């Protein structure tokens, strides 16, 4: 931006007008950008924080992330370049030392790499053992309503309460499983809550708890802050990220809800240690989906790295499209087929994970992507299900918003495309047994 305004490149601007003039221009432009009412991503040069006014505005107006790179790496990157302040190694190192305290002064988060940056921007923490640090990780100093369900509360509830200490204002249980997402369950929770605006609701559990408790947080007192602490693989790689909250109606799942981005999302992969194998497989289908979208074999990674990589991918897509008006649609890869199969089975007998595995298979086949098809077969081994074909087809037609489907012509490059109904029908039929 500065080069554009000055009509000159930075080395020649420095040479002609000196550093002071450059800093003046930089300060002006930075303050203007920070005054913008619309949210922006601002990538600042290392010297921008030399201005006290910029530091003050950063603290007031921005969520500031310090990408902390060690001095040797920094020097290796800039030495030999035409950067005006990187001509002399000793001076460069001194500048690095001088500026560190200023970075610390403005930083809301300190990260090491681009993935860390995405997570920090989304407010997502992925770290084994983070449950024990809940009191520090739940923003603000106010009271906390801890919401869980009997199974998870029995296993991890005491640790969560211990970690939150004196901040706990109440512990509440929703029913286990999809029952948590019934209006009556949420209504009972609303009645029980004793927190006020400015306090925080912490949701400890799988996707059912985080969806329902998140919805309660979005609506209670017209909205209180909330922090999901997902305890299933589905929750850690998918449901607790992106700010979608929902409950179910008779007519269908997730029909009432709100976008309510969490104040923070605390993901502790160690909590998966107590998750039954069948629940893990449910999550694996979402991991495979994310890996295919991202173009990286995330399903092969160990737990913590796998969860982190999936959280990064979903966070990035949702930050770019928080209200699901565009790009976020790619996260539906395979899901239109999955929903159709689940609906045709009456949500009984086919799990969501099995249905997603089959849906991914159909999407890979329709995209002519043999690699993706092999991945799905190897990692998830989906088997055709016995449901009524006409019911499945009717459900798919209802679900297919605007007639478009997410395809994956190349792994890592999803596309939204129109597909002829006969082709969709053929792909669906191939997933059904008998
Ligand atoms: N909001 C979103 O973006 C989004 C995305 C994906 C899915 N979802 C929703 O998520 C829900 C499914 O979530 P889920 O698969 O996590 O199911 P779930 O919440 O029902 O949890 C599955 C089971 O695992 C048990 N459990 C949870 N954590 C455990 C642990 N650490 N140890 C032992 N047992 C544990 C629970 O008691 C439950 O019986 C669906 O309602 C779906 O609509 C929402």
PDB file of N, CA, C and O and ligand atoms in Angstrom, residues 149 151-152 155-156 176-178 181 205-209 211 231-232 234-235 238-239 241 244-245 253-254 271-272 274-276 279 282 314, ligand 1:
ATOM      1  N   UNK A 149     -23.377 -33.252  29.342  1.00  0.00           N
ATOM      2  CA  UNK A 149     -24.422 -34.298  29.358  1.00  0.00           C
ATOM      3  C   UNK A 149     -23.902 -35.424  30.249  1.00  0.00           C
ATOM      4  O   UNK A 149     -22.712 -35.472  30.545  1.00  0.00           O
ATOM      5  N   UNK A 151     -22.967 -38.586  30.265  1.00  0.00           N
ATOM      6  CA  UNK A 151     -21.799 -39.444  30.006  1.00  0.00           C
ATOM      7  C   UNK A 151     -20.498 -38.641  30.114  1.00  0.00           C
ATOM      8  O   UNK A 151     -19.580 -38.994  30.874  1.00  0.00           O
ATOM      9  N   UNK A 152     -20.425 -37.551  29.381  1.00  0.00           N
ATOM     10  CA  UNK A 152     -19.197 -36.749  29.381  1.00  0.00           C
ATOM     11  C   UNK A 152     -18.978 -36.093  30.742  1.00  0.00           C
ATOM     12  O   UNK A 152     -17.848 -36.032  31.251  1.00  0.00           O
ATOM     13  N   UNK A 155     -17.326 -38.462  33.014  1.00  0.00           N
ATOM     14  CA  UNK A 155     -15.915 -38.773  32.735  1.00  0.00           C
ATOM     15  C   UNK A 155     -15.014 -37.539  32.917  1.00  0.00           C
ATOM     16  O   UNK A 155     -13.969 -37.609  33.551  1.00  0.00           O
ATOM     17  N   UNK A 156     -15.411 -36.406  32.342  1.00  0.00           N
ATOM     18  CA  UNK A 156     -14.512 -35.241  32.313  1.00  0.00           C
ATOM     19  C   UNK A 156     -15.040 -34.026  33.081  1.00  0.00           C
ATOM     20  O   UNK A 156     -14.343 -33.018  33.186  1.00  0.00           O
ATOM     21  N   UNK A 176     -28.152 -36.927  26.839  1.00  0.00           N
ATOM     22  CA  UNK A 176     -27.096 -37.448  25.967  1.00  0.00           C
ATOM     23  C   UNK A 176     -27.625 -37.606  24.533  1.00  0.00           C
ATOM     24  O   UNK A 176     -28.797 -37.938  24.337  1.00  0.00           O
ATOM     25  N   UNK A 177     -26.745 -37.359  23.570  1.00  0.00           N
ATOM     26  CA  UNK A 177     -27.086 -37.602  22.157  1.00  0.00           C
ATOM     27  C   UNK A 177     -28.014 -36.557  21.574  1.00  0.00           C
ATOM     28  O   UNK A 177     -28.155 -35.448  22.111  1.00  0.00           O
ATOM     29  N   UNK A 178     -28.679 -36.926  20.480  1.00  0.00           N
ATOM     30  CA  UNK A 178     -29.494 -35.981  19.713  1.00  0.00           C
ATOM     31  C   UNK A 178     -30.638 -35.389  20.554  1.00  0.00           C
ATOM     32  O   UNK A 178     -31.158 -34.322  20.223  1.00  0.00           O
ATOM     33  N   UNK A 181     -30.721 -31.812  21.482  1.00  0.00           N
ATOM     34  CA  UNK A 181     -31.084 -30.804  20.492  1.00  0.00           C
ATOM     35  C   UNK A 181     -32.597 -30.667  20.319  1.00  0.00           C
ATOM     36  O   UNK A 181     -33.067 -30.186  19.308  1.00  0.00           O
ATOM     37  N   UNK A 205     -18.672 -31.373  25.629  1.00  0.00           N
ATOM     38  CA  UNK A 205     -19.298 -32.587  25.111  1.00  0.00           C
ATOM     39  C   UNK A 205     -19.112 -32.718  23.616  1.00  0.00           C
ATOM     40  O   UNK A 205     -18.339 -31.981  22.992  1.00  0.00           O
ATOM     41  N   UNK A 206     -19.869 -33.651  23.030  1.00  0.00           N
ATOM     42  CA  UNK A 206     -19.802 -33.867  21.583  1.00  0.00           C
ATOM     43  C   UNK A 206     -20.595 -32.805  20.841  1.00  0.00           C
ATOM     44  O   UNK A 206     -21.046 -31.811  21.425  1.00  0.00           O
ATOM     45  N   UNK A 207     -20.800 -33.042  19.551  1.00  0.00           N
ATOM     46  CA  UNK A 207     -21.484 -32.074  18.712  1.00  0.00           C
ATOM     47  C   UNK A 207     -22.908 -31.789  19.156  1.00  0.00           C
ATOM     48  O   UNK A 207     -23.413 -30.683  18.929  1.00  0.00           O
ATOM     49  N   UNK A 208     -23.561 -32.765  19.780  1.00  0.00           N
ATOM     50  CA  UNK A 208     -24.935 -32.515  20.227  1.00  0.00           C
ATOM     51  C   UNK A 208     -24.953 -31.481  21.345  1.00  0.00           C
ATOM     52  O   UNK A 208     -25.786 -30.564  21.344  1.00  0.00           O
ATOM     53  N   UNK A 209     -24.030 -31.617  22.299  1.00  0.00           N
ATOM     54  CA  UNK A 209     -23.968 -30.644  23.399  1.00  0.00           C
ATOM     55  C   UNK A 209     -23.550 -29.274  22.875  1.00  0.00           C
ATOM     56  O   UNK A 209     -24.165 -28.255  23.211  1.00  0.00           O
ATOM     57  N   UNK A 211     -23.787 -27.998  19.842  1.00  0.00           N
ATOM     58  CA  UNK A 211     -24.846 -27.396  19.013  1.00  0.00           C
ATOM     59  C   UNK A 211     -25.957 -26.803  19.888  1.00  0.00           C
ATOM     60  O   UNK A 211     -26.389 -25.666  19.673  1.00  0.00           O
ATOM     61  N   UNK A 231     -15.527 -32.906  22.913  1.00  0.00           N
ATOM     62  CA  UNK A 231     -14.929 -34.119  23.475  1.00  0.00           C
ATOM     63  C   UNK A 231     -14.984 -35.303  22.511  1.00  0.00           C
ATOM     64  O   UNK A 231     -14.516 -36.386  22.841  1.00  0.00           O
ATOM     65  N   UNK A 232     -15.624 -35.129  21.327  1.00  0.00           N
ATOM     66  CA  UNK A 232     -15.620 -36.202  20.320  1.00  0.00           C
ATOM     67  C   UNK A 232     -14.752 -35.758  19.145  1.00  0.00           C
ATOM     68  O   UNK A 232     -14.461 -34.562  18.990  1.00  0.00           O
ATOM     69  N   UNK A 234     -15.765 -35.864  16.053  1.00  0.00           N
ATOM     70  CA  UNK A 234     -16.676 -35.034  15.240  1.00  0.00           C
ATOM     71  C   UNK A 234     -16.650 -33.593  15.750  1.00  0.00           C
ATOM     72  O   UNK A 234     -16.562 -32.633  14.980  1.00  0.00           O
ATOM     73  N   UNK A 235     -16.712 -33.438  17.067  1.00  0.00           N
ATOM     74  CA  UNK A 235     -16.728 -32.095  17.648  1.00  0.00           C
ATOM     75  C   UNK A 235     -15.412 -31.367  17.426  1.00  0.00           C
ATOM     76  O   UNK A 235     -15.396 -30.185  17.081  1.00  0.00           O
ATOM     77  N   UNK A 238     -14.918 -30.666  13.587  1.00  0.00           N
ATOM     78  CA  UNK A 238     -16.019 -30.129  12.800  1.00  0.00           C
ATOM     79  C   UNK A 238     -17.004 -29.300  13.621  1.00  0.00           C
ATOM     80  O   UNK A 238     -17.023 -28.064  13.542  1.00  0.00           O
ATOM     81  N   UNK A 239     -17.808 -29.968  14.452  1.00  0.00           N
ATOM     82  CA  UNK A 239     -19.000 -29.318  15.012  1.00  0.00           C
ATOM     83  C   UNK A 239     -18.706 -28.079  15.867  1.00  0.00           C
ATOM     84  O   UNK A 239     -19.489 -27.129  15.865  1.00  0.00           O
ATOM     85  N   UNK A 241     -16.418 -25.897  15.555  1.00  0.00           N
ATOM     86  CA  UNK A 241     -15.698 -24.834  14.842  1.00  0.00           C
ATOM     87  C   UNK A 241     -16.628 -24.154  13.853  1.00  0.00           C
ATOM     88  O   UNK A 241     -17.376 -24.819  13.132  1.00  0.00           O
ATOM     89  N   UNK A 244     -21.669 -22.274  13.938  1.00  0.00           N
ATOM     90  CA  UNK A 244     -23.051 -22.685  13.661  1.00  0.00           C
ATOM     91  C   UNK A 244     -23.594 -23.420  14.878  1.00  0.00           C
ATOM     92  O   UNK A 244     -22.965 -24.374  15.355  1.00  0.00           O
ATOM     93  N   UNK A 245     -24.766 -22.984  15.358  1.00  0.00           N
ATOM     94  CA  UNK A 245     -25.407 -23.677  16.471  1.00  0.00           C
ATOM     95  C   UNK A 245     -26.811 -24.058  16.011  1.00  0.00           C
ATOM     96  O   UNK A 245     -27.373 -23.377  15.147  1.00  0.00           O
ATOM     97  N   UNK A 253     -33.480 -32.164  10.994  1.00  0.00           N
ATOM     98  CA  UNK A 253     -32.388 -31.775  11.898  1.00  0.00           C
ATOM     99  C   UNK A 253     -31.913 -30.351  11.614  1.00  0.00           C
ATOM    100  O   UNK A 253     -31.953 -29.891  10.474  1.00  0.00           O
ATOM    101  N   UNK A 254     -31.438 -29.698  12.640  1.00  0.00           N
ATOM    102  CA  UNK A 254     -30.768 -28.385  12.530  1.00  0.00           C
ATOM    103  C   UNK A 254     -31.628 -27.315  11.873  1.00  0.00           C
ATOM    104  O   UNK A 254     -31.099 -26.422  11.213  1.00  0.00           O
ATOM    105  N   UNK A 271      -8.721 -35.658  25.359  1.00  0.00           N
ATOM    106  CA  UNK A 271     -10.059 -36.097  25.783  1.00  0.00           C
ATOM    107  C   UNK A 271     -10.587 -37.227  24.898  1.00  0.00           C
ATOM    108  O   UNK A 271     -11.507 -37.948  25.274  1.00  0.00           O
ATOM    109  N   UNK A 272      -9.990 -37.382  23.711  1.00  0.00           N
ATOM    110  CA  UNK A 272     -10.431 -38.459  22.813  1.00  0.00           C
ATOM    111  C   UNK A 272     -10.022 -39.830  23.341  1.00  0.00           C
ATOM    112  O   UNK A 272     -10.507 -40.857  22.853  1.00  0.00           O
ATOM    113  N   UNK A 274     -10.892 -41.336  25.869  1.00  0.00           N
ATOM    114  CA  UNK A 274     -11.991 -42.118  26.470  1.00  0.00           C
ATOM    115  C   UNK A 274     -13.134 -42.360  25.476  1.00  0.00           C
ATOM    116  O   UNK A 274     -14.157 -42.937  25.834  1.00  0.00           O
ATOM    117  N   UNK A 275     -12.940 -41.903  24.239  1.00  0.00           N
ATOM    118  CA  UNK A 275     -14.020 -42.008  23.245  1.00  0.00           C
ATOM    119  C   UNK A 275     -14.127 -43.436  22.701  1.00  0.00           C
ATOM    120  O   UNK A 275     -13.137 -44.000  22.260  1.00  0.00           O
ATOM    121  N   UNK A 276     -15.337 -44.030  22.722  1.00  0.00           N
ATOM    122  CA  UNK A 276     -15.476 -45.382  22.159  1.00  0.00           C
ATOM    123  C   UNK A 276     -15.101 -45.403  20.669  1.00  0.00           C
ATOM    124  O   UNK A 276     -15.311 -44.421  19.960  1.00  0.00           O
ATOM    125  N   UNK A 279     -17.474 -44.177  17.975  1.00  0.00           N
ATOM    126  CA  UNK A 279     -17.604 -42.713  17.870  1.00  0.00           C
ATOM    127  C   UNK A 279     -16.402 -42.125  17.130  1.00  0.00           C
ATOM    128  O   UNK A 279     -16.515 -41.134  16.419  1.00  0.00           O
ATOM    129  N   UNK A 282     -16.994 -42.313  13.522  1.00  0.00           N
ATOM    130  CA  UNK A 282     -17.898 -41.246  13.069  1.00  0.00           C
ATOM    131  C   UNK A 282     -17.081 -40.019  12.660  1.00  0.00           C
ATOM    132  O   UNK A 282     -17.329 -39.398  11.632  1.00  0.00           O
ATOM    133  N   UNK A 314     -10.958 -26.047   8.621  1.00  0.00           N
ATOM    134  CA  UNK A 314     -12.334 -25.563   8.773  1.00  0.00           C
ATOM    135  C   UNK A 314     -12.359 -24.105   9.237  1.00  0.00           C
ATOM    136  O   UNK A 314     -13.175 -23.315   8.775  1.00  0.00           O
TER     137      UNK A 314
HETATM  138  N1  LIG B   1     -22.466 -27.079  14.208  1.00  0.00           N
HETATM  139  C1  LIG B   1     -21.822 -27.725  13.258  1.00  0.00           C
HETATM  140  O1  LIG B   1     -21.152 -27.120  12.428  1.00  0.00           O
HETATM  141  C2  LIG B   1     -21.885 -29.217  13.229  1.00  0.00           C
HETATM  142  C3  LIG B   1     -21.017 -29.942  12.394  1.00  0.00           C
HETATM  143  C4  LIG B   1     -21.046 -31.327  12.431  1.00  0.00           C
HETATM  144  C5  LIG B   1     -21.937 -31.987  13.260  1.00  0.00           C
HETATM  145  N2  LIG B   1     -22.777 -31.265  14.037  1.00  0.00           N
HETATM  146  C6  LIG B   1     -23.737 -31.946  14.942  1.00  0.00           C
HETATM  147  O2  LIG B   1     -23.018 -32.737  15.852  1.00  0.00           O
HETATM  148  C7  LIG B   1     -23.881 -33.781  16.332  1.00  0.00           C
HETATM  149  C8  LIG B   1     -23.096 -35.066  16.421  1.00  0.00           C
HETATM  150  O3  LIG B   1     -22.043 -34.888  17.317  1.00  0.00           O
HETATM  151  P1  LIG B   1     -21.204 -36.125  17.892  1.00  0.00           P
HETATM  152  O4  LIG B   1     -20.928 -37.077  16.804  1.00  0.00           O
HETATM  153  O5  LIG B   1     -20.067 -35.536  18.639  1.00  0.00           O
HETATM  154  O6  LIG B   1     -22.242 -36.845  18.826  1.00  0.00           O
HETATM  155  P2  LIG B   1     -22.619 -36.735  20.400  1.00  0.00           P
HETATM  156  O7  LIG B   1     -22.510 -35.359  20.879  1.00  0.00           O
HETATM  157  O8  LIG B   1     -23.934 -37.379  20.540  1.00  0.00           O
HETATM  158  O9  LIG B   1     -21.525 -37.654  21.100  1.00  0.00           O
HETATM  159  C9  LIG B   1     -21.446 -39.009  20.743  1.00  0.00           C
HETATM  160  C10 LIG B   1     -21.401 -39.930  21.958  1.00  0.00           C
HETATM  161  O10 LIG B   1     -20.104 -39.907  22.516  1.00  0.00           O
HETATM  162  C11 LIG B   1     -20.150 -39.741  23.934  1.00  0.00           C
HETATM  163  N3  LIG B   1     -18.936 -39.001  24.279  1.00  0.00           N
HETATM  164  C12 LIG B   1     -18.632 -37.745  23.920  1.00  0.00           C
HETATM  165  N4  LIG B   1     -17.369 -37.448  24.275  1.00  0.00           N
HETATM  166  C13 LIG B   1     -16.870 -38.531  24.903  1.00  0.00           C
HETATM  167  C14 LIG B   1     -15.610 -38.831  25.481  1.00  0.00           C
HETATM  168  N5  LIG B   1     -14.585 -37.968  25.422  1.00  0.00           N
HETATM  169  N6  LIG B   1     -15.456 -40.047  26.035  1.00  0.00           N
HETATM  170  C15 LIG B   1     -16.474 -40.954  26.037  1.00  0.00           C
HETATM  171  N7  LIG B   1     -17.669 -40.723  25.477  1.00  0.00           N
HETATM  172  C16 LIG B   1     -17.863 -39.530  24.913  1.00  0.00           C
HETATM  173  C17 LIG B   1     -21.443 -39.014  24.168  1.00  0.00           C
HETATM  174  O11 LIG B   1     -21.931 -39.282  25.466  1.00  0.00           O
HETATM  175  C18 LIG B   1     -22.342 -39.581  23.085  1.00  0.00           C
HETATM  176  O12 LIG B   1     -22.952 -40.752  23.539  1.00  0.00           O
HETATM  177  C19 LIG B   1     -25.043 -33.843  15.364  1.00  0.00           C
HETATM  178  O13 LIG B   1     -26.200 -33.361  15.977  1.00  0.00           O
HETATM  179  C20 LIG B   1     -24.647 -32.907  14.231  1.00  0.00           C
HETATM  180  O14 LIG B   1     -25.748 -32.258  13.637  1.00  0.00           O
HETATM  181  C21 LIG B   1     -22.753 -29.908  14.047  1.00  0.00           C
END
